[in-house]
Amino acid sequence: MNLKEIAELAGVSTATVSRVINGSGPVSPATAERVLNIIEQQGYVPDKIAKSLRMGQTRTIGFVVPDISNPFFPEVLNGAQAVCAEHGYSIILGNTNEDVDTEAKVVRSLRVQHADGLLMILVDESGSTLRSALGARTQVSSSGRRSGLPIVFIDRYIRGFEYDSVIIDNEGGTTQATDYLLELGHTKIAMIHGPLTTTPGERRLRGYMKAMRDAGVPVRSEYVAEGDFRTRSGYEIAGRMMELADPPTAIIGGNNLMTIGIFQRLADMGVCIPDRVSLIGFDDFTLAANLTPALTVVDRPMADMGRIAAELLLSRIEGRDESATRQVILPTRLKIRDSCRRCIDCAVRS
Amino acid sequence: MNLKEIAELAGVSTATVSRVINGSGPVSPATAERVLNIIEQQGYVPDKIAKSLRMGQTRTIGFVVPDISNPFFPEVLNGAQAVCAEHGYSIILGNTNEDVDTEAKVVRSLRVQHADGLLMILVDESGSTLRSALGARTQVSSSGRRSGLPIVFIDRYIRGFEYDSVIIDNEGGTTQATDYLLELGHTKIAMIHGPLTTTPGERRLRGYMKAMRDAGVPVRSEYVAEGDFRTRSGYEIAGRMMELADPPTAIIGGNNLMTIGIFQRLADMGVCIPDRVSLIGFDDFTLAANLTPALTVVDRPMADMGRIAAELLLSRIEGRDESATRQVILPTRLKIRDSCRRCIDCAVRS
DNA sequence: TTGTAGGCGTTATCAC
DNA sequence: GTGATAACGCCTACAA
């Protein structure tokens, strides 16, 4: 069933039917009703593909994500999905498997499919694969207006691209966590951060450094180590640190997965949390409150990140927002549970 | 850059360029090379939308899921995604929010978008919304051949639809779990199952019943209750059961979320696992092994479910498989950890 | 208020 | 081997 058949059934032209459907021109009430009835009775629905071809837009947005199995991403996706659905947009999922080359491939594919916009949680923050995948013409023109495919970066900010981004106050998050540990009397505070080439890796480390410096507590290099945001690296680094002659009395995990790794390692080593080591994780997750002890974490509004990013993207796509590039920064919040305790050394000393 | 421009640049017709690209007809090596060079140098990529319109297929498959936040679904999605990507298919995500009406809406939308096939984890097992969303012509024709949109059901089997499905041995899973508890001497075994209108709800209960009957242990009605697969219902039902004058000494949770709820409630009530109650969950999840105690669970191959379903679907889409409707049943496996212990009553008695 | 006709970028059927 | 040309289903000047 297509436009033409409906038109014939109604005894009008395809133009008229199209006008009835889209309200895109004057139609007499009488014919409108006749056409509507036939559409209804035939269960006719316009073909999206044909419409896309004609209109040059697909009402489809690409969501590029490094790894759906990481519980953080579905939360963000959920928020974005809801907003997109409201506006009649579908989401095409692009999984990059944390791999830079796959990422470029995925972006290219999304472009060929004519996604109207992209929501991206990137792996490659250098932007080089992205640039190659997008082609040169996606830069800002001299007039300052963006051209090409609208994109909103989530969780990562990519230098050299004039695109919007929705991130969180990574620095503030770890500063808060570190301050809290300092208040509890800890000074031997370790930070297992993510890759410094990534925004969340670098900023979270910076927040920790800042808090330490502001408190006048020297940072010991053996207490700072770089992981790769995966469970395994948290597991391994935590082990190395606890085997130090003078191990830390508190550890901050750079993301959810690494924190889980740290937690596992401490359990395996029989190191009691929080008696011997206090632990704070970045990112809350379903079972954090049910571990023993319940984990104190830096929480952030994951679904909101998705929602806000989607809203921003749609406003760009639909031309409602022509303003300059935006960077939305959402706040984090320390959720205090039971994995931190007053430092014993400190209590003895004071 | 489109076909026509390439053709002009190469001094040939669009038909020839198309033949070069698709190998769909004879082309002299010389022109082929010339055309290929120009395509390369221009960075030309065929427009998928136009191709879809012409070909009547989109190389797109819809993945319908009740709730992406439930860790089970991303795992399945991951498996399916990988296979689809290999075959050049993209996945459009349809989130139903566990809601029957949304489900119908999502299916309709996927149909209008001309998804080539559907991978569905359904909420409505009655099939009525599905039937209405699909239209009548999706039934089996008299010749026994399916017609219409290829679909593979995951995790749920829908009566009255001649579609393939990939499910697991739900019954065997709970039978195994129950047998294990029986071996440990438990007889007061509770089962908190999911809605009986769903395959996993009904079958898992059945497996429990079977094991109890085979062991000659009577099932007490106060030990069997229906939840809704969500955390909250596990939490509430577990509370009610433990307040019984004669509470169970072991509980089986009907899915991951409800098990988490049960776990939380027992913790909140100060009921020690496994000393006072043994607990087995259906579905493994990331932190199950890191809870205290580590949770014994019935595990199932989630990514495999997605992979196999996607392979089945693609084989149907591409017409490689014309055989009768298939039902793939994957085995479960009991992962014994620390949340179960020999029944104390039993030890006293024997 | 309504209809005609062209074109979005492909592929495929014919001729040549 | 190659080239016109007609669809695919829709929207939208432009004309009437």
XYZ file of C-alpha atoms (C1' of nucleotides) in Angstrom:
732
model
C 0.000 0.000 0.000
C 1.506 3.298 -1.064
C 0.650 6.917 -1.657
C -0.442 6.330 -5.183
C -2.868 3.576 -4.301
C -4.394 5.679 -1.558
C -4.723 8.527 -4.020
C -6.530 6.330 -6.507
C -8.852 4.955 -3.877
C -9.709 8.472 -2.792
C -9.984 9.758 -6.303
C -7.390 12.461 -5.742
C -3.766 13.022 -6.661
C -0.754 11.861 -4.664
C 0.032 15.483 -3.957
C -3.232 15.900 -2.129
C -2.742 12.778 -0.085
C 0.726 13.926 0.853
C -0.652 17.289 1.880
C -3.267 15.635 4.027
C -0.701 13.490 5.766
C 1.838 16.207 6.377
C -0.416 19.204 6.627
C 1.921 20.751 4.124
C -0.622 22.635 2.102
C -4.262 23.656 1.787
C -6.787 20.858 1.512
C -10.550 21.146 1.673
C -12.008 19.616 4.814
C -14.131 17.290 2.767
C -11.320 15.679 0.797
C -9.126 15.639 3.866
C -11.651 13.559 5.695
C -12.194 11.215 2.787
C -8.474 10.626 2.427
C -7.972 10.162 6.136
C -10.679 7.553 6.228
C -9.126 5.556 3.458
C -5.709 5.768 5.054
C -7.165 4.546 8.295
C -9.116 1.750 6.764
C -6.188 0.569 4.673
C -3.781 0.825 7.560
C -1.464 2.800 5.359
C 1.798 4.086 6.800
C 4.199 6.203 4.730
C 7.411 4.481 3.762
C 10.254 5.896 5.798
C 12.920 4.921 3.346
C 11.342 6.732 0.446
C 10.727 9.703 2.665
C 14.324 9.662 3.810
C 15.599 9.587 0.268
C 13.416 12.458 -0.729
C 13.926 14.572 2.383
C 17.572 13.868 3.002
C 17.021 12.977 6.620
C 16.342 9.689 8.286
C 15.129 10.525 11.792
C 17.771 8.208 12.989
C 20.595 8.927 15.353
C 23.768 6.919 15.885
C 24.878 6.075 19.392
C 28.549 5.176 19.531
C 29.620 3.348 22.627
C 32.829 1.529 23.611
C 31.268 -1.434 25.378
C 27.627 -2.061 26.171
C 28.533 -4.569 28.854
C 29.880 -1.831 31.075
C 26.835 -0.926 33.165
C 27.540 2.771 32.781
C 26.687 2.855 29.105
C 23.224 1.306 29.139
C 22.201 3.914 31.694
C 23.283 6.721 29.430
C 21.744 4.998 26.442
C 18.487 4.655 28.320
C 18.258 8.369 28.929
C 19.081 9.192 25.332
C 16.694 6.583 24.004
C 13.760 8.011 25.904
C 14.299 11.499 24.526
C 14.855 10.281 20.980
C 11.737 8.139 21.067
C 9.693 11.135 22.216
C 10.823 13.049 19.177
C 10.281 10.160 16.816
C 13.928 9.330 16.315
C 15.361 5.826 16.349
C 18.726 4.860 17.681
C 21.245 2.850 15.726
C 23.755 1.276 17.988
C 27.448 1.408 17.181
C 29.694 -0.714 19.346
C 33.400 0.064 19.135
C 34.728 -2.604 21.477
C 37.058 -0.007 22.966
C 38.958 -0.154 19.712
C 40.103 2.882 17.776
C 39.893 1.306 14.334
C 36.460 -0.141 14.933
C 35.424 3.272 16.090
C 36.407 4.863 12.816
C 34.623 2.108 10.948
C 31.467 2.556 12.974
C 31.386 6.306 12.399
C 31.862 5.845 8.699
C 29.058 3.330 8.592
C 26.759 5.648 10.510
C 27.523 8.387 8.067
C 26.759 6.239 5.063
C 23.479 5.298 6.669
C 22.680 8.969 6.897
C 22.201 9.152 10.614
C 20.912 12.656 11.269
C 23.246 13.052 14.203
C 25.660 11.224 16.437
C 25.868 10.731 20.161
C 29.374 9.576 20.881
C 31.226 8.164 23.811
C 34.646 8.041 22.235
C 37.636 5.868 22.794
C 40.033 7.855 20.685
C 40.262 11.291 22.209
C 43.000 12.394 19.890
C 40.269 12.890 17.366
C 42.397 11.656 14.518
C 40.357 8.608 13.609
C 37.258 10.655 14.076
C 38.517 13.312 11.743
C 39.389 10.798 9.085
C 36.055 9.074 9.444
C 34.122 12.288 9.182
C 36.066 13.803 6.370
C 37.556 17.265 6.314
C 34.425 19.287 5.775
C 33.159 18.853 9.288
C 35.275 21.616 10.666
C 33.938 24.960 11.626
C 33.637 27.311 8.743
C 35.136 30.748 8.882
C 31.767 32.228 9.740
C 31.853 30.242 12.946
C 28.952 28.017 11.991
C 29.278 24.327 12.185
C 28.589 22.375 9.075
C 28.030 18.756 8.396
C 26.804 16.105 10.761
C 25.671 17.277 14.195
C 27.455 15.493 17.005
C 27.339 15.587 20.760
C 30.160 14.024 22.718
C 29.268 12.348 25.953
C 31.669 11.919 28.832
C 34.637 12.981 26.727
C 35.645 16.270 25.304
C 37.554 16.180 22.060
C 39.982 18.972 21.410
C 39.935 20.608 18.027
C 36.337 19.775 17.248
C 33.693 22.399 17.518
C 31.047 20.066 18.802
C 28.868 20.113 21.876
C 29.668 17.889 24.780
C 27.988 16.695 27.927
C 30.460 15.755 30.576
C 30.647 15.689 34.320
C 32.738 17.500 36.834
C 35.398 14.811 36.953
C 37.850 16.980 38.790
C 35.328 18.030 41.415
C 34.370 14.407 41.907
C 37.777 13.188 42.917
C 38.485 16.346 44.850
C 35.410 15.632 46.932
C 36.444 12.040 47.445
C 39.986 12.984 48.396
C 38.823 15.719 50.757
C 36.587 13.232 52.480
C 39.474 10.829 53.005
C 41.699 13.661 54.218
C 39.050 14.637 56.738
C 39.080 11.088 57.989
C 42.758 11.586 58.712
C 44.183 9.697 55.748
C 47.327 10.972 54.112
C 48.516 7.825 52.416
C 45.850 8.043 49.752
C 46.312 6.169 46.506
C 44.712 6.992 43.188
C 44.296 4.404 40.439
C 43.296 6.529 37.504
C 42.420 5.840 33.892
C 44.487 6.612 30.790
C 45.745 10.184 30.834
C 44.885 10.476 27.177
C 41.221 10.457 28.167
C 39.267 13.236 29.793
C 37.989 11.147 32.697
C 41.445 9.719 33.254
C 43.260 12.988 33.323
C 40.684 15.140 35.076
C 40.017 12.717 37.860
C 43.713 12.496 38.592
C 43.893 16.259 38.565
C 41.086 16.534 41.122
C 42.973 14.216 43.418
C 46.216 16.149 42.997
C 44.492 19.403 43.688
C 42.893 18.197 46.905
C 46.200 16.800 48.121
C 48.053 19.956 47.282
C 45.449 22.189 48.872
C 45.692 20.136 52.033
C 49.465 20.356 51.973
C 49.799 16.597 51.798
C 52.604 15.419 49.535
C 51.645 13.002 46.770
C 53.777 9.886 46.714
C 54.435 8.609 43.241
C 54.081 4.989 44.262
C 50.507 5.740 45.258
C 49.510 6.960 41.839
C 49.117 4.535 38.956
C 47.453 4.414 35.576
C 45.013 1.657 34.697
C 42.951 1.171 31.563
C 39.453 1.453 33.047
C 39.024 -2.288 33.053
C 38.497 -4.609 35.983
C 41.756 -6.440 35.494
C 43.972 -3.388 35.751
C 42.346 -2.360 39.022
C 42.935 -5.850 40.307
C 46.599 -5.865 39.407
C 47.516 -2.386 40.494
C 45.775 -2.774 43.837
C 47.849 -5.882 44.424
C 51.111 -4.091 43.693
C 50.221 -1.203 45.960
C 49.281 -3.338 48.907
C 52.561 -5.153 48.637
C 54.484 -1.929 49.103
C 56.588 -1.717 52.263
C 54.428 1.204 53.261
C 51.044 0.609 51.647
C 48.327 3.251 51.329
C 45.533 3.449 53.887
C 43.003 4.564 51.314
C 42.432 4.007 47.609
C 40.348 5.826 45.048
C 39.265 3.815 42.022
C 39.163 5.723 38.734
C 35.944 4.167 37.432
C 33.386 1.475 38.235
C 35.201 -1.470 36.663
C 38.610 -0.714 38.151
C 37.011 -0.235 41.542
C 35.472 -3.663 41.261
C 38.920 -5.021 40.438
C 40.415 -3.311 43.452
C 37.647 -4.637 45.628
C 38.205 -8.172 44.368
C 41.947 -7.982 44.929
C 41.642 -6.693 48.451
C 39.192 -9.478 49.197
C 41.523 -12.070 47.674
C 44.433 -10.755 49.719
C 42.370 -10.775 52.872
C 42.848 -7.044 53.304
C 39.884 -5.789 55.281
C 37.901 -2.812 54.016
C 37.639 -0.375 55.687
C 39.745 -1.490 58.643
C 43.009 -1.635 56.787
C 42.152 0.298 53.660
C 39.389 2.713 52.864
C 38.010 2.538 49.332
C 36.084 5.006 47.197
C 34.920 4.250 43.690
C 34.079 6.577 40.835
C 30.591 5.727 39.533
C 27.850 4.072 41.414
C 26.528 0.715 40.259
C 23.647 -1.556 41.155
C 25.332 -3.686 43.734
C 27.742 -1.173 45.216
C 25.419 -0.756 48.173
C 25.220 -4.496 48.707
C 28.851 -5.347 48.867
C 30.422 -5.899 52.233
C 31.176 -3.250 53.122
C 28.795 -1.117 51.100
C 30.911 0.969 48.800
C 31.284 4.723 49.126
C 31.246 6.180 45.628
C 31.286 9.310 43.557
C 27.951 9.190 41.799
C 26.952 10.978 38.637
C 23.643 11.395 36.803
C 24.100 8.867 34.035
C 20.609 8.849 32.572
C 20.612 12.643 32.675
C 23.793 12.707 30.662
C 22.036 10.712 27.960
C 18.895 12.778 28.135
C 20.625 16.113 27.990
C 22.941 15.031 25.218
C 20.012 13.793 23.153
C 18.094 17.013 23.697
C 21.065 19.066 22.683
C 21.631 16.961 19.599
C 18.010 17.114 18.498
C 17.911 20.857 18.943
C 20.902 21.101 16.643
C 19.459 18.696 14.108
C 16.186 20.504 13.957
C 17.905 23.833 13.709
C 16.274 25.110 16.875
C 19.653 25.905 18.302
C 22.180 27.815 16.295
C 24.188 29.072 19.203
C 27.879 28.507 19.744
C 29.295 25.186 20.831
C 28.194 24.197 24.268
C 29.781 22.247 26.996
C 27.406 21.035 29.652
C 29.079 20.005 32.861
C 27.032 17.998 35.305
C 27.887 17.766 38.995
C 28.904 14.644 40.857
C 27.889 13.649 44.331
C 29.694 11.701 47.007
C 27.571 8.841 48.267
C 28.923 7.912 51.625
C 28.407 4.313 52.622
C 30.609 2.025 54.673
C 33.886 1.520 52.859
C 35.794 4.352 54.512
C 36.883 4.781 58.079
C 39.002 7.116 60.162
C 42.663 6.438 59.568
C 44.205 4.378 62.342
C 47.725 5.798 62.038
C 46.209 9.208 62.333
C 44.168 8.379 65.411
C 47.287 7.051 67.094
C 49.294 10.111 66.244
C 46.806 12.747 67.289
C 29.219 12.594 -4.772
C 26.869 10.075 -6.387
C 26.787 7.366 -8.999
C 26.018 9.757 -11.789
C 28.951 12.016 -11.042
C 31.288 9.061 -10.867
C 29.930 7.874 -14.181
C 30.542 11.241 -15.788
C 34.044 11.440 -14.416
C 34.812 8.003 -15.778
C 33.073 8.648 -19.052
C 30.736 5.684 -18.673
C 27.097 5.184 -17.789
C 25.703 4.766 -14.299
C 24.819 1.209 -15.197
C 28.462 0.392 -15.717
C 29.544 1.982 -12.474
C 26.867 0.053 -10.649
C 28.082 -3.147 -12.253
C 31.635 -2.406 -11.206
C 30.634 -1.788 -7.639
C 28.380 -4.780 -7.266
C 29.997 -7.170 -9.702
C 26.521 -7.590 -11.071
C 27.411 -7.855 -14.718
C 30.174 -8.050 -17.260
C 32.632 -5.160 -17.339
C 35.880 -4.971 -19.230
C 38.915 -5.002 -16.950
C 40.076 -1.692 -18.343
C 36.908 0.267 -17.551
C 36.572 -1.510 -14.234
C 39.939 -0.269 -13.170
C 39.312 3.245 -14.365
C 36.041 3.420 -12.496
C 37.533 1.923 -9.371
C 40.268 4.507 -9.380
C 37.860 7.365 -9.605
C 35.696 5.930 -6.855
C 38.740 5.594 -4.668
C 40.060 9.028 -5.377
C 36.687 10.664 -4.843
C 36.039 8.691 -1.682
C 32.673 7.746 -3.077
C 30.405 5.514 -1.037
C 27.029 4.348 -2.345
C 24.025 5.837 -0.614
C 22.387 3.225 1.551
C 19.022 4.892 1.588
C 18.692 4.959 -2.172
C 19.908 1.421 -2.312
C 17.364 0.382 0.300
C 14.538 2.001 -1.591
C 15.513 0.270 -4.766
C 16.313 -3.101 -3.269
C 13.606 -3.312 -0.712
C 15.985 -4.232 2.066
C 17.868 -2.118 4.542
C 20.516 -4.373 6.066
C 19.159 -3.327 9.360
C 17.768 -5.469 12.104
C 15.612 -4.413 15.016
C 16.475 -5.528 18.510
C 13.520 -5.329 20.844
C 14.355 -5.407 24.506
C 12.340 -4.740 27.671
C 14.951 -2.826 29.631
C 18.543 -2.159 28.708
C 19.457 -1.414 32.295
C 19.015 -5.037 33.265
C 22.536 -6.411 32.839
C 21.227 -9.527 31.141
C 20.154 -7.705 28.006
C 23.355 -5.909 27.077
C 25.132 -9.248 27.157
C 22.692 -10.742 24.700
C 22.791 -7.597 22.616
C 26.558 -7.759 22.538
C 26.540 -11.230 21.074
C 23.942 -10.335 18.471
C 25.713 -7.111 17.605
C 28.955 -8.860 16.850
C 27.349 -11.280 14.408
C 25.307 -8.586 12.713
C 28.320 -6.346 12.287
C 30.227 -9.214 10.675
C 27.503 -9.559 8.090
C 27.214 -5.837 7.501
C 23.955 -5.381 9.339
C 23.225 -2.555 11.751
C 21.100 -2.835 14.839
C 18.259 -0.495 15.630
C 17.423 -0.573 19.269
C 13.834 -0.784 20.434
C 13.254 -0.313 24.131
C 9.858 -1.393 25.411
C 10.229 -0.416 29.062
C 8.585 -3.691 30.019
C 5.386 -2.241 28.651
C 3.020 -4.069 26.342
C 1.745 -1.003 24.513
C 5.191 0.406 23.967
C 6.178 -2.961 22.643
C 3.501 -2.873 19.975
C 4.512 0.651 19.090
C 8.161 -0.297 18.797
C 7.428 -3.236 16.530
C 5.270 -1.106 14.296
C 7.989 1.495 14.062
C 10.580 -1.125 13.209
C 8.340 -2.414 10.494
C 7.820 1.001 8.989
C 11.552 1.478 8.998
C 11.838 -1.688 6.978
C 14.053 -3.589 9.344
C 15.002 -6.756 7.490
C 14.372 -8.831 10.571
C 13.634 -8.661 14.259
C 15.356 -10.061 17.305
C 12.866 -9.891 20.111
C 12.886 -10.334 23.824
C 9.203 -9.933 24.401
C 7.188 -8.738 27.330
C 3.826 -9.776 26.007
C 3.900 -13.504 25.554
C 0.237 -13.684 24.690
C 1.287 -12.553 21.263
C -1.767 -10.389 20.842
C -0.020 -7.046 20.655
C 2.583 -8.631 18.483
C -0.017 -9.956 16.129
C -1.702 -6.614 15.834
C 1.598 -4.857 15.309
C 2.669 -7.247 12.625
C -0.600 -7.454 10.796
C -2.358 -10.617 9.795
C -0.213 -11.672 6.903
C 2.644 -12.869 9.046
C 1.098 -16.205 9.712
C 2.237 -19.367 8.099
C 0.775 -19.877 4.699
C -0.953 -23.090 3.805
C 2.150 -24.314 2.029
C 3.927 -24.237 5.380
C 6.320 -21.477 4.410
C 6.680 -18.435 6.548
C 5.967 -15.163 4.935
C 6.614 -11.608 5.946
C 9.212 -10.311 8.322
C 11.707 -12.827 9.706
C 11.778 -12.867 13.486
C 13.707 -14.764 16.114
C 12.467 -14.741 19.672
C 15.042 -14.726 22.398
C 14.461 -16.081 25.866
C 10.721 -16.363 25.292
C 8.700 -18.667 23.155
C 5.477 -17.296 21.768
C 2.707 -19.735 21.133
C 0.872 -19.510 17.873
C 3.675 -17.904 15.936
C 5.706 -19.941 13.557
C 8.946 -18.199 14.321
C 12.317 -19.428 15.478
C 13.353 -18.997 19.055
C 16.510 -19.260 21.102
C 15.803 -20.058 24.689
C 17.493 -21.837 27.539
C 16.667 -24.900 29.521
C 14.805 -22.980 32.203
C 13.276 -26.063 33.689
C 16.589 -27.887 33.865
C 18.165 -24.864 35.495
C 15.885 -24.749 38.492
C 15.779 -28.516 38.723
C 19.541 -28.492 39.075
C 19.400 -25.747 41.678
C 16.677 -27.498 43.651
C 18.446 -30.848 43.500
C 21.567 -29.241 44.857
C 19.671 -27.807 47.804
C 17.948 -31.112 48.408
C 21.314 -32.824 48.473
C 22.388 -30.365 51.115
C 19.514 -31.609 53.181
C 17.102 -28.762 52.640
C 13.404 -29.485 52.371
C 12.012 -26.085 53.240
C 12.993 -24.645 49.887
C 11.280 -21.499 48.638
C 10.923 -20.406 45.048
C 10.307 -16.801 44.090
C 9.446 -17.090 40.434
C 8.534 -14.614 37.707
C 5.140 -14.072 36.091
C 3.570 -17.349 35.033
C 2.503 -15.720 31.806
C 6.146 -15.721 30.738
C 8.199 -18.673 29.641
C 11.030 -18.101 32.132
C 8.530 -17.557 34.925
C 6.517 -20.666 34.284
C 9.300 -23.037 33.268
C 11.569 -22.210 36.144
C 8.766 -22.839 38.585
C 8.064 -26.107 36.852
C 11.673 -27.210 37.203
C 11.507 -26.569 40.907
C 8.238 -28.460 41.253
C 9.610 -31.387 39.340
C 12.710 -31.687 41.490
C 10.659 -31.487 44.658
C 8.203 -34.076 43.456
C 10.914 -36.420 42.252
C 12.522 -36.178 45.661
C 9.213 -36.833 47.329
C 9.367 -33.558 49.207
C 6.030 -31.797 49.498
C 5.835 -28.252 48.171
C 4.424 -25.811 50.661
C 2.319 -23.119 49.068
C 3.646 -20.421 51.393
C 7.114 -21.093 49.997
C 6.144 -20.362 46.425
C 5.418 -16.813 45.299
C 5.213 -14.869 42.092
C 7.282 -11.739 41.581
C 7.608 -9.533 38.543
C 11.293 -10.045 37.747
C 12.216 -6.758 39.351
C 14.409 -6.089 42.339
C 11.635 -4.686 44.460
C 9.421 -7.742 44.260
C 12.261 -9.997 45.363
C 12.853 -7.687 48.255
C 9.271 -7.716 49.404
C 8.512 -11.366 48.975
C 11.685 -12.424 50.746
C 10.633 -10.279 53.689
C 7.223 -11.908 53.894
C 8.678 -15.370 53.711
C 11.221 -14.842 56.419
C 8.514 -13.569 58.726
C 6.654 -16.834 58.427
C 6.349 -18.811 61.661
C 8.272 -21.550 59.937
C 10.477 -19.790 57.384
C 12.283 -21.576 54.547
C 15.918 -22.613 54.955
C 16.695 -22.017 51.297
C 15.457 -19.677 48.596
C 15.759 -19.748 44.832
C 15.492 -16.402 43.060
C 13.708 -16.450 39.716
C 16.066 -14.051 37.950
C 19.038 -11.780 38.581
C 17.134 -8.701 39.720
C 14.810 -10.518 42.100
C 17.776 -12.367 43.561
C 19.445 -9.065 44.250
C 16.274 -7.937 45.981
C 16.198 -11.085 48.088
C 19.835 -10.603 48.972
C 19.238 -7.027 50.021
C 16.253 -7.943 52.164
C 18.050 -10.735 53.956
C 20.922 -8.359 54.648
C 18.550 -5.682 55.915
C 16.850 -8.187 58.195
C 20.158 -9.425 59.499
C 19.435 -12.911 58.255
C 22.764 -14.567 57.648
C 23.435 -16.271 54.317
C 24.125 -19.163 54.231
C 23.911 -19.897 57.957
C 20.218 -19.309 58.290
C 19.155 -19.353 54.661
C 20.822 -20.684 51.555
C 20.318 -18.647 48.394
C 20.591 -19.506 44.704
C 19.997 -17.022 41.943
C 19.003 -17.538 38.346
C 21.481 -15.714 36.108
C 25.034 -14.839 36.911
C 26.074 -11.194 37.048
C 29.303 -9.280 37.393
C 29.405 -8.921 41.115
C 27.697 -12.125 42.152
C 31.078 -13.612 42.983
C 32.050 -10.593 45.063
C 29.116 -10.408 47.365
C 29.461 -11.747 50.857
C 28.858 -14.576 50.596
C 29.647 -15.146 46.933
C 26.408 -16.122 45.281
C 25.703 -19.570 43.907
C 23.842 -19.144 40.636
C 22.355 -20.867 37.638
C 24.391 -19.472 34.779
C 23.461 -19.364 31.134
C 25.349 -18.383 27.979
C 23.947 -14.921 27.419
C 26.239 -13.730 24.645
C 25.752 -17.060 22.886
C 22.024 -16.575 22.958
C 22.473 -13.309 21.105
C 24.982 -14.751 18.680
C 22.954 -17.806 17.812
C 19.749 -15.833 17.463
C 21.433 -13.378 15.123
C 22.896 -16.153 13.013
C 19.562 -17.854 12.734
C 17.857 -14.614 11.792
C 20.420 -13.720 9.154
C 20.209 -17.144 7.620
C 16.466 -16.661 7.298
C 16.802 -13.154 5.919
C 19.295 -14.193 3.343
C 17.237 -17.187 2.386
C 20.011 -19.597 3.237
C 17.714 -21.457 5.552
C 14.287 -22.481 4.410
C 13.805 -25.255 6.902
C 10.975 -25.498 9.380
C 10.744 -23.356 12.467
C 13.514 -24.009 14.902
C 13.740 -23.849 18.611
C 17.257 -23.762 19.984
C 17.522 -24.665 23.634
C 20.777 -23.834 25.371
C 21.872 -25.532 28.596
C 22.332 -23.852 31.941
C 25.042 -24.548 34.444
C 25.050 -24.386 38.209
C 27.913 -22.236 39.473
C 28.513 -23.235 43.027
C 29.946 -20.531 45.245
C 29.355 -19.824 48.923
C 25.735 -18.936 49.437
C 24.504 -22.425 50.198
C 25.228 -24.666 53.128
C 24.064 -27.963 54.559
C 20.726 -27.565 56.264
C 21.035 -27.270 60.024
C 17.651 -28.797 60.865
C 18.625 -31.691 58.726
C 21.991 -32.152 60.418
C 20.286 -32.166 63.791
C 17.733 -34.692 62.691
C 20.039 -37.128 61.036
C -8.085 23.980 -3.634
C -6.094 20.541 -6.614
C -3.147 18.096 -10.148
C 1.179 17.297 -13.024
C 5.634 16.113 -13.146
C 10.418 15.955 -11.785
C 13.808 14.122 -8.952
C 16.159 12.081 -4.485
C 20.416 7.795 -5.777
C 20.115 3.288 -6.797
C 19.580 -1.172 -9.523
C 18.012 -3.954 -13.331
C 15.838 -4.832 -17.810
C 16.346 -4.187 -22.071
C 18.365 -3.118 -26.270
C 22.528 -2.338 -28.929
C 30.561 -4.849 -22.843
C 27.914 -0.999 -22.507
C 24.188 2.483 -22.280
C 19.391 4.288 -21.960
C 15.674 4.149 -19.040
C 12.186 2.740 -15.911
C 11.127 1.895 -11.502
C 11.369 2.112 -5.837
C 7.686 5.721 -2.798
C 7.744 10.062 -1.517
C 7.561 15.439 -1.525
C 7.048 19.872 -3.710
C 7.478 23.576 -7.191
C 4.672 25.069 -10.530
C 0.546 25.298 -13.128
C -4.191 25.273 -13.440
